[in-house]
Amino acid sequence: MINTGKLAGKTIFVTGASRGIGKAIALKAARDGANVVIAAKTADPHPKLPGTIYTAAKEVEEVGGRCLPCIVDVRNEDDVQQAVNAAVNKFGGIDILVNNASAIHLTGTVDTPMKRYDLMHNINTRGTFLVSKICIPHLKASSNAHILNISPPLLMESRWFKNHVAYTMAKYGMSMCVLGMAEELKSDNIAVNALWPKTAIATAAMEMLGGKDITKNCRYPDVVADAAYAIFMSRSTGQFFIDENVLKDNGVTDFSQYAVDPSQPLSPDFFLPDEELKSFTFNIDGLYTQKSTKNYSDANSIEGVFNKIKSLLNEDLVNKTSGVYAFYITGPAEEVWFVDMKNGSGSIGKGDPPSGKADVTFTLDMESFIDMFNGRLKPTSAYLSGKLKLKGDMGLAMKLEKLM
């Protein structure tokens, strides 16, 4: 989407903007000549995640914006207040707030540490509320005020809760802020909306969840940034936007420009309504809608897969992996198998691992298991959709993906 220059001189305050979607939105606004406040925690380089508030600020200035980098933990009221005060002192006010900062931990109830629960709720829900609360008095003075939360439509369907209820609650908390504040602030002429990607987005968080290979089925953060820009050009409020739909309504027809690898099918994001999921080659309920015609009723198919894995084992691979895996396969054939890639040259067999407790336990049905090891179903997609349940070391689980 082409920049119009309409954000020139406007001040946009973006949380979590040192990388990913937040930074992409900041850069989009900067190309108009906007004043950008980069509000994020990363001041020093992170060992695993690229970018700091200072490298992001440099990029903002290189494309034509003015920038104020602020060290902000959205859980800390003093941090937020100081950053807002600094923004108002430097730029004279705040016109747009983007609540992008977010934390994610995809685990079921029993496997969710309360520390992680608190982190997600304190950043996602409380942080969004807090930053909005402190910015609102300044937004009231703007002629084109916006609050935009990077959060999903409020779909009260069990499939979006059952595998990661704590994360869904925290993310939906951001969307509930939209539902309430849009009506609350309507008389103050402050537009409050939510924006959510239709597809998975190639960010550092996505790579940490699914490895670098998953990004080939993603779009770049620019697709969200362009949609956010279009929303800033309108006066809609109380809406739960999907990025692709926003861009289509604004005349965008070529979405290949946003794809990391246009030759690959795109993965859907969480929290999409059925009408959006239908456009994917695979979707949340049946990741590949075109099912294989192969008959999987024969339990020997499982044995065949494990025999194939066994043929790949060697001492070098075992040393590089150093993990013991257990597979609980449900369906017509209830079976338990182990893959020991920690001891000797590795071993495979039926039953629980002889060495004791597995480092990683996978639970999935027989069809999904066979599809996964034959390349028809991506492990990350299986996990995100709930077809694959995982318990244990996520890093070791990702190592095993190379065998699939």
Tab-separated table of C-alpha atoms in Angstrom:
chain	number	residue	atom	x	y	z
A	1	MET	CA	0.000	0.000	0.000
A	2	ILE	CA	1.432	3.355	-1.062
A	3	ASN	CA	2.172	5.999	1.564
A	4	THR	CA	0.116	9.175	1.239
A	5	GLY	CA	2.019	11.498	3.561
A	6	LYS	CA	-1.059	12.003	5.744
A	7	LEU	CA	0.776	10.964	8.916
A	8	ALA	CA	3.451	13.657	8.449
A	9	GLY	CA	3.958	15.426	11.768
A	10	LYS	CA	1.635	13.019	13.616
A	11	THR	CA	2.997	11.171	16.641
A	12	ILE	CA	2.583	7.408	16.879
A	13	PHE	CA	3.419	5.516	20.079
A	14	VAL	CA	4.124	1.821	19.390
A	15	THR	CA	4.763	-0.785	22.090
A	16	GLY	CA	6.951	-3.793	21.344
A	17	ALA	CA	8.412	-1.940	18.354
A	18	SER	CA	12.033	-3.040	18.464
A	19	ARG	CA	11.249	-5.849	15.999
A	20	GLY	CA	8.512	-7.673	14.111
A	21	ILE	CA	5.041	-6.237	13.546
A	22	GLY	CA	5.570	-3.284	15.861
A	23	LYS	CA	8.674	-2.160	14.017
A	24	ALA	CA	6.997	-2.629	10.627
A	25	ILE	CA	4.121	-0.340	11.695
A	26	ALA	CA	6.605	2.207	13.008
A	27	LEU	CA	8.523	2.213	9.716
A	28	LYS	CA	5.320	2.545	7.672
A	29	ALA	CA	4.352	5.660	9.618
A	30	ALA	CA	7.909	7.004	9.437
A	31	ARG	CA	7.815	6.949	5.628
A	32	ASP	CA	5.088	9.592	5.882
A	33	GLY	CA	7.340	11.744	8.041
A	34	ALA	CA	5.641	10.797	11.331
A	35	ASN	CA	7.101	11.153	14.792
A	36	VAL	CA	7.589	7.651	16.176
A	37	VAL	CA	7.971	6.532	19.778
A	38	ILE	CA	9.622	3.115	19.978
A	39	ALA	CA	8.466	1.774	23.356
A	40	ALA	CA	10.062	-1.597	24.101
A	41	LYS	CA	12.242	-3.424	26.617
A	42	THR	CA	15.224	-4.339	24.475
A	43	ALA	CA	17.958	-1.763	24.957
A	44	ASP	CA	20.872	-4.189	24.685
A	45	PRO	CA	21.215	-6.836	21.950
A	46	HIS	CA	19.392	-10.074	22.781
A	47	PRO	CA	21.308	-13.340	22.217
A	48	LYS	CA	18.415	-14.898	20.267
A	49	LEU	CA	16.241	-12.002	19.079
A	50	PRO	CA	17.369	-9.348	16.584
A	51	GLY	CA	16.941	-5.626	17.146
A	52	THR	CA	16.895	-3.090	19.960
A	53	ILE	CA	15.001	0.160	20.469
A	54	TYR	CA	18.075	1.977	19.135
A	55	THR	CA	18.486	-0.052	15.952
A	56	ALA	CA	14.759	0.369	15.299
A	57	ALA	CA	15.054	4.124	15.888
A	58	LYS	CA	17.907	4.323	13.401
A	59	GLU	CA	15.761	2.586	10.772
A	60	VAL	CA	12.874	4.963	11.469
A	61	GLU	CA	15.091	7.982	10.929
A	62	GLU	CA	16.622	6.508	7.779
A	63	VAL	CA	13.203	6.339	6.087
A	64	GLY	CA	12.238	9.893	7.006
A	65	GLY	CA	10.704	9.820	10.468
A	66	ARG	CA	11.693	11.445	13.734
A	67	CYS	CA	12.132	8.986	16.561
A	68	LEU	CA	12.204	8.737	20.324
A	69	PRO	CA	13.406	5.332	21.595
A	70	CYS	CA	12.167	4.600	25.121
A	71	ILE	CA	12.981	1.684	27.392
A	72	VAL	CA	9.513	0.526	28.413
A	73	ASP	CA	8.248	-2.548	30.204
A	74	VAL	CA	4.489	-2.230	29.736
A	75	ARG	CA	3.999	-3.971	33.083
A	76	ASN	CA	5.660	-1.028	34.832
A	77	GLU	CA	3.458	2.037	35.294
A	78	ASP	CA	6.419	4.358	35.872
A	79	ASP	CA	8.087	3.220	32.629
A	80	VAL	CA	4.930	3.917	30.648
A	81	GLN	CA	4.264	7.282	32.287
A	82	GLN	CA	7.832	8.461	31.714
A	83	ALA	CA	7.762	7.406	28.053
A	84	VAL	CA	4.434	9.161	27.432
A	85	ASN	CA	5.694	12.308	29.172
A	86	ALA	CA	8.875	12.226	27.084
A	87	ALA	CA	6.858	11.808	23.881
A	88	VAL	CA	4.593	14.746	24.707
A	89	ASN	CA	7.554	16.925	25.668
A	90	LYS	CA	9.455	16.102	22.472
A	91	PHE	CA	6.650	15.980	19.908
A	92	GLY	CA	3.861	18.005	21.526
A	93	GLY	CA	1.312	15.217	21.891
A	94	ILE	CA	0.243	11.715	20.858
A	95	ASP	CA	-2.088	10.992	17.941
A	96	ILE	CA	-1.926	7.214	17.564
A	97	LEU	CA	-1.286	4.390	20.018
A	98	VAL	CA	-0.480	0.888	18.803
A	99	ASN	CA	-0.669	-1.764	21.528
A	100	ASN	CA	1.534	-4.423	19.982
A	101	ALA	CA	3.587	-5.734	22.931
A	102	SER	CA	2.610	-9.322	23.639
A	103	ALA	CA	3.784	-12.551	25.261
A	104	ILE	CA	2.940	-16.088	24.141
A	105	HIS	CA	3.205	-19.526	25.766
A	106	LEU	CA	1.226	-22.309	24.093
A	107	THR	CA	0.501	-24.846	26.791
A	108	GLY	CA	-2.541	-26.467	28.359
A	109	THR	CA	-3.757	-25.701	31.851
A	110	VAL	CA	-1.675	-28.243	33.778
A	111	ASP	CA	1.505	-27.449	31.846
A	112	THR	CA	1.259	-23.659	32.187
A	113	PRO	CA	3.509	-22.328	34.984
A	114	MET	CA	1.795	-19.512	36.880
A	115	LYS	CA	4.842	-17.365	36.158
A	116	ARG	CA	4.056	-17.673	32.437
A	117	TYR	CA	0.353	-17.100	33.064
A	118	ASP	CA	1.134	-13.888	34.933
A	119	LEU	CA	3.610	-12.765	32.265
A	120	MET	CA	1.053	-13.117	29.461
A	121	HIS	CA	-1.740	-11.414	31.357
A	122	ASN	CA	0.457	-8.625	32.668
A	123	ILE	CA	1.860	-7.812	29.223
A	124	ASN	CA	-1.076	-8.568	26.939
A	125	THR	CA	-4.139	-7.496	28.893
A	126	ARG	CA	-2.881	-5.310	31.725
A	127	GLY	CA	-0.155	-3.709	29.593
A	128	THR	CA	-2.638	-2.798	26.873
A	129	PHE	CA	-5.026	-1.315	29.428
A	130	LEU	CA	-2.259	0.589	31.212
A	131	VAL	CA	-0.663	2.154	28.130
A	132	SER	CA	-4.099	3.106	26.790
A	133	LYS	CA	-5.097	4.654	30.123
A	134	ILE	CA	-2.006	6.870	30.230
A	135	CYS	CA	-2.185	7.874	26.547
A	136	ILE	CA	-5.910	8.690	26.443
A	137	PRO	CA	-5.685	12.202	27.952
A	138	HIS	CA	-3.257	13.158	25.167
A	139	LEU	CA	-5.202	11.341	22.446
A	140	LYS	CA	-8.245	13.447	23.343
A	141	ALA	CA	-6.372	16.499	22.091
A	142	SER	CA	-5.695	14.971	18.653
A	143	SER	CA	-7.796	15.643	15.569
A	144	ASN	CA	-7.268	12.079	14.311
A	145	ALA	CA	-6.808	9.901	17.382
A	146	HIS	CA	-6.501	6.142	17.158
A	147	ILE	CA	-5.861	3.218	19.461
A	148	LEU	CA	-5.039	0.049	17.546
A	149	ASN	CA	-4.557	-3.244	19.384
A	150	ILE	CA	-2.833	-6.118	17.591
A	151	SER	CA	-5.349	-8.639	18.854
A	152	PRO	CA	-7.898	-11.101	17.445
A	153	PRO	CA	-11.632	-11.117	16.880
A	154	LEU	CA	-13.517	-12.312	19.951
A	155	LEU	CA	-14.602	-15.759	18.806
A	156	MET	CA	-16.006	-17.668	21.768
A	157	GLU	CA	-15.286	-21.116	20.346
A	158	SER	CA	-13.733	-23.897	22.405
A	159	ARG	CA	-11.192	-24.796	19.701
A	160	TRP	CA	-9.392	-21.504	20.353
A	161	PHE	CA	-9.186	-22.182	24.092
A	162	LYS	CA	-8.700	-25.923	24.555
A	163	ASN	CA	-4.969	-26.154	23.796
A	164	HIS	CA	-3.737	-22.868	25.304
A	165	VAL	CA	-6.466	-21.368	27.453
A	166	ALA	CA	-4.090	-19.037	29.334
A	167	TYR	CA	-2.729	-17.482	26.135
A	168	THR	CA	-6.197	-17.105	24.614
A	169	MET	CA	-7.520	-15.410	27.750
A	170	ALA	CA	-4.614	-12.964	27.724
A	171	LYS	CA	-4.927	-12.189	24.010
A	172	TYR	CA	-8.703	-11.841	24.197
A	173	GLY	CA	-8.179	-9.401	27.067
A	174	MET	CA	-6.579	-7.035	24.558
A	175	SER	CA	-9.628	-7.400	22.313
A	176	MET	CA	-12.004	-6.795	25.207
A	177	CYS	CA	-10.239	-3.461	25.703
A	178	VAL	CA	-11.290	-2.630	22.135
A	179	LEU	CA	-14.880	-3.670	22.769
A	180	GLY	CA	-15.175	-1.443	25.832
A	181	MET	CA	-12.958	1.519	24.979
A	182	ALA	CA	-14.396	1.997	21.491
A	183	GLU	CA	-17.774	2.819	22.995
A	184	GLU	CA	-16.328	4.618	26.012
A	185	LEU	CA	-14.170	6.949	23.907
A	186	LYS	CA	-16.521	7.484	20.962
A	187	SER	CA	-17.609	10.891	22.258
A	188	ASP	CA	-13.938	11.901	22.559
A	189	ASN	CA	-13.423	11.164	18.857
A	190	ILE	CA	-10.868	8.433	19.599
A	191	ALA	CA	-11.160	5.460	17.230
A	192	VAL	CA	-10.385	2.138	18.923
A	193	ASN	CA	-9.937	-0.975	16.794
A	194	ALA	CA	-8.245	-4.385	16.692
A	195	LEU	CA	-6.140	-5.729	13.834
A	196	TRP	CA	-5.197	-9.379	13.380
A	197	PRO	CA	-3.205	-11.176	10.661
A	198	LYS	CA	-4.988	-13.706	8.500
A	199	THR	CA	-1.778	-15.702	8.110
A	200	ALA	CA	1.147	-16.588	10.284
A	201	ILE	CA	3.685	-13.750	10.262
A	202	ALA	CA	7.453	-14.210	9.928
A	203	THR	CA	8.649	-12.846	13.259
A	204	ALA	CA	11.267	-13.845	15.801
A	205	ALA	CA	8.477	-15.184	18.027
A	206	MET	CA	7.253	-17.451	15.232
A	207	GLU	CA	10.762	-18.785	14.666
A	208	MET	CA	11.127	-19.515	18.363
A	209	LEU	CA	7.856	-21.481	18.297
A	210	GLY	CA	8.376	-23.413	15.111
A	211	GLY	CA	11.943	-22.967	13.884
A	212	LYS	CA	13.208	-20.986	10.904
A	213	ASP	CA	11.702	-23.399	8.417
A	214	ILE	CA	8.175	-22.355	9.377
A	215	THR	CA	8.644	-18.834	8.003
A	216	LYS	CA	8.383	-20.047	4.410
A	217	ASN	CA	4.646	-20.465	5.050
A	218	CYS	CA	4.330	-16.960	6.482
A	219	ARG	CA	3.876	-13.413	5.318
A	220	TYR	CA	6.182	-10.554	6.228
A	221	PRO	CA	5.076	-8.117	8.965
A	222	ASP	CA	4.597	-5.479	6.236
A	223	VAL	CA	1.157	-6.912	5.479
A	224	VAL	CA	-0.007	-5.967	8.985
A	225	ALA	CA	1.751	-2.603	8.791
A	226	ASP	CA	0.032	-1.705	5.532
A	227	ALA	CA	-3.346	-2.692	6.974
A	228	ALA	CA	-2.676	-0.619	10.103
A	229	TYR	CA	-1.828	2.372	7.919
A	230	ALA	CA	-5.136	1.995	6.060
A	231	ILE	CA	-7.011	1.930	9.374
A	232	PHE	CA	-5.300	5.157	10.447
A	233	MET	CA	-6.647	6.768	7.284
A	234	SER	CA	-10.256	5.949	8.293
A	235	ARG	CA	-12.526	6.839	11.201
A	236	SER	CA	-13.907	3.367	11.852
A	237	THR	CA	-14.160	2.366	15.493
A	238	GLY	CA	-15.043	-0.764	17.440
A	239	GLN	CA	-13.965	-3.011	14.577
A	240	PHE	CA	-12.030	-6.290	14.628
A	241	PHE	CA	-10.133	-6.134	11.359
A	242	ILE	CA	-8.314	-8.909	9.480
A	243	ASP	CA	-5.289	-7.505	7.632
A	244	GLU	CA	-5.984	-9.038	4.215
A	245	ASN	CA	-9.589	-7.834	4.204
A	246	VAL	CA	-8.530	-4.289	5.065
A	247	LEU	CA	-6.071	-4.251	2.184
A	248	LYS	CA	-8.564	-5.726	-0.281
A	249	ASP	CA	-11.023	-2.976	0.677
A	250	ASN	CA	-8.260	-0.483	-0.104
A	251	GLY	CA	-7.554	-1.842	-3.569
A	252	VAL	CA	-4.671	-4.242	-2.909
A	253	THR	CA	-4.859	-7.277	-5.193
A	254	ASP	CA	-1.303	-8.658	-5.238
A	255	PHE	CA	-0.629	-10.395	-1.947
A	256	SER	CA	2.374	-12.336	-3.223
A	257	GLN	CA	4.436	-9.232	-2.392
A	258	TYR	CA	3.941	-10.058	1.288
A	259	ALA	CA	4.757	-13.777	1.115
A	260	VAL	CA	8.126	-14.987	2.386
A	261	ASP	CA	8.011	-17.711	-0.283
A	262	PRO	CA	5.190	-17.222	-2.820
A	263	SER	CA	5.603	-20.825	-4.011
A	264	GLN	CA	4.573	-22.193	-0.602
A	265	PRO	CA	1.059	-22.479	0.899
A	266	LEU	CA	0.335	-20.016	3.682
A	267	SER	CA	-0.347	-21.074	7.253
A	268	PRO	CA	-3.396	-19.557	8.964
A	269	ASP	CA	-3.053	-17.636	12.194
A	270	PHE	CA	-5.047	-18.471	15.322
A	271	PHE	CA	-8.500	-17.091	16.064
A	272	LEU	CA	-9.871	-16.884	12.528
A	273	PRO	CA	-13.572	-17.267	11.709
A	274	ASP	CA	-14.595	-20.132	9.452
A	275	GLU	CA	-15.044	-17.932	6.393
A	276	GLU	CA	-11.369	-16.949	6.600
A	277	LEU	CA	-10.107	-20.491	7.197
A	278	LYS	CA	-11.840	-21.765	4.077
A	279	SER	CA	-9.394	-19.923	1.832
A	280	PHE	CA	-6.407	-21.973	3.025
A	281	THR	CA	-5.119	-25.180	1.453
A	282	PHE	CA	-5.057	-26.457	4.993
A	283	ASN	CA	-6.994	-25.074	7.911
A	284	ILE	CA	-7.254	-25.441	11.643
A	285	ASP	CA	-9.698	-28.352	11.682
A	286	GLY	CA	-8.217	-30.325	8.805
A	287	LEU	CA	-4.879	-28.852	7.913
A	288	TYR	CA	-4.841	-30.350	4.460
A	289	THR	CA	-8.388	-30.317	3.162
A	290	GLN	CA	-7.494	-32.775	0.414
A	291	LYS	CA	-7.050	-35.960	2.387
A	292	SER	CA	-4.783	-38.708	1.145
A	293	THR	CA	-6.577	-41.720	-0.275
A	294	LYS	CA	-4.137	-44.052	1.427
A	295	ASN	CA	-5.675	-46.502	3.888
A	296	TYR	CA	-4.177	-46.022	7.327
A	297	SER	CA	-6.209	-48.691	9.128
A	298	ASP	CA	-3.277	-51.105	9.093
A	299	ALA	CA	-1.236	-50.708	12.270
A	300	ASN	CA	1.856	-51.834	10.350
A	301	SER	CA	1.909	-48.389	8.730
A	302	ILE	CA	3.082	-47.021	12.066
A	303	GLU	CA	5.761	-49.667	12.284
A	304	GLY	CA	6.841	-48.782	8.751
A	305	VAL	CA	7.355	-45.154	9.728
A	306	PHE	CA	9.445	-46.101	12.746
A	307	ASN	CA	11.502	-48.503	10.644
A	308	LYS	CA	12.193	-45.641	8.265
A	309	ILE	CA	13.327	-43.460	11.171
A	310	LYS	CA	15.481	-46.313	12.458
A	311	SER	CA	17.291	-46.505	9.116
A	312	LEU	CA	18.333	-42.869	9.510
A	313	LEU	CA	19.826	-43.201	12.976
A	314	ASN	CA	23.565	-42.967	13.457
A	315	GLU	CA	25.908	-41.992	16.234
A	316	ASP	CA	26.560	-38.512	14.830
A	317	LEU	CA	22.834	-37.719	14.639
A	318	VAL	CA	22.311	-39.054	18.144
A	319	ASN	CA	25.116	-36.855	19.490
A	320	LYS	CA	23.641	-33.774	17.802
A	321	THR	CA	20.131	-34.484	19.100
A	322	SER	CA	20.648	-35.915	22.593
A	323	GLY	CA	16.998	-36.536	23.375
A	324	VAL	CA	14.599	-39.387	24.164
A	325	TYR	CA	11.134	-39.172	22.587
A	326	ALA	CA	7.908	-41.020	23.334
A	327	PHE	CA	4.963	-41.233	20.923
A	328	TYR	CA	1.459	-41.952	22.222
A	329	ILE	CA	-0.522	-42.786	19.097
A	330	THR	CA	-4.292	-42.776	19.385
A	331	GLY	CA	-7.042	-43.975	17.063
A	332	PRO	CA	-7.697	-47.452	15.655
A	333	ALA	CA	-4.313	-48.562	16.974
A	334	GLU	CA	-3.479	-47.428	20.499
A	335	GLU	CA	0.302	-47.709	20.546
A	336	VAL	CA	3.276	-46.322	22.441
A	337	TRP	CA	6.688	-46.063	20.770
A	338	PHE	CA	9.993	-44.536	21.788
A	339	VAL	CA	12.863	-43.039	19.811
A	340	ASP	CA	16.103	-42.891	21.803
A	341	MET	CA	18.450	-40.351	20.240
A	342	LYS	CA	20.545	-39.866	23.332
A	343	ASN	CA	22.316	-43.159	23.938
A	344	GLY	CA	24.798	-45.032	21.738
A	345	SER	CA	23.796	-45.114	18.084
A	346	GLY	CA	20.143	-44.636	18.952
A	347	SER	CA	17.290	-47.098	19.202
A	348	ILE	CA	13.587	-47.412	18.452
A	349	GLY	CA	10.952	-49.719	19.838
A	350	LYS	CA	7.445	-50.266	21.154
A	351	GLY	CA	6.562	-49.240	24.670
A	352	ASP	CA	7.999	-46.651	27.025
A	353	PRO	CA	11.704	-45.753	26.752
A	354	PRO	CA	13.892	-48.344	28.520
A	355	SER	CA	16.100	-45.551	29.823
A	356	GLY	CA	13.193	-44.084	31.804
A	357	LYS	CA	11.236	-40.877	31.296
A	358	ALA	CA	11.190	-39.323	27.815
A	359	ASP	CA	12.485	-35.792	27.349
A	360	VAL	CA	9.596	-35.064	24.973
A	361	THR	CA	6.232	-36.789	24.708
A	362	PHE	CA	4.044	-36.501	21.592
A	363	THR	CA	0.373	-37.457	21.544
A	364	LEU	CA	-1.462	-37.590	18.214
A	365	ASP	CA	-3.747	-39.826	16.201
A	366	MET	CA	-2.467	-42.420	13.749
A	367	GLU	CA	-3.401	-40.533	10.582
A	368	SER	CA	-1.734	-37.331	11.739
A	369	PHE	CA	1.377	-39.256	12.786
A	370	ILE	CA	1.767	-40.864	9.359
A	371	ASP	CA	0.964	-37.643	7.501
A	372	MET	CA	3.535	-35.788	9.580
A	373	PHE	CA	6.389	-38.201	8.911
A	374	ASN	CA	5.552	-38.379	5.227
A	375	GLY	CA	5.600	-34.619	4.729
A	376	ARG	CA	1.855	-34.138	4.259
A	377	LEU	CA	1.353	-32.374	7.575
A	378	LYS	CA	3.776	-29.847	9.031
A	379	PRO	CA	4.585	-30.535	12.692
A	380	THR	CA	4.197	-26.881	13.646
A	381	SER	CA	0.797	-26.669	11.984
A	382	ALA	CA	-0.242	-29.893	13.698
A	383	TYR	CA	0.809	-28.448	17.037
A	384	LEU	CA	-0.882	-25.085	16.533
A	385	SER	CA	-4.134	-26.773	15.479
A	386	GLY	CA	-4.209	-29.196	18.400
A	387	LYS	CA	-3.687	-32.325	16.302
A	388	LEU	CA	-0.324	-32.785	18.007
A	389	LYS	CA	0.057	-32.396	21.761
A	390	LEU	CA	3.531	-31.948	23.119
A	391	LYS	CA	4.915	-32.210	26.622
A	392	GLY	CA	8.523	-31.550	27.526
A	393	ASP	CA	11.444	-29.725	25.931
A	394	MET	CA	10.281	-27.640	22.935
A	395	GLY	CA	13.865	-27.234	21.705
A	396	LEU	CA	14.360	-31.004	21.510
A	397	ALA	CA	11.004	-31.371	19.791
A	398	MET	CA	12.153	-28.981	17.069
A	399	LYS	CA	15.310	-31.038	16.557
A	400	LEU	CA	13.221	-34.103	15.786
A	401	GLU	CA	11.323	-32.157	13.110
A	402	LYS	CA	14.343	-32.521	10.818
A	403	LEU	CA	13.655	-36.274	10.639
A	404	MET	CA	10.086	-35.714	9.406
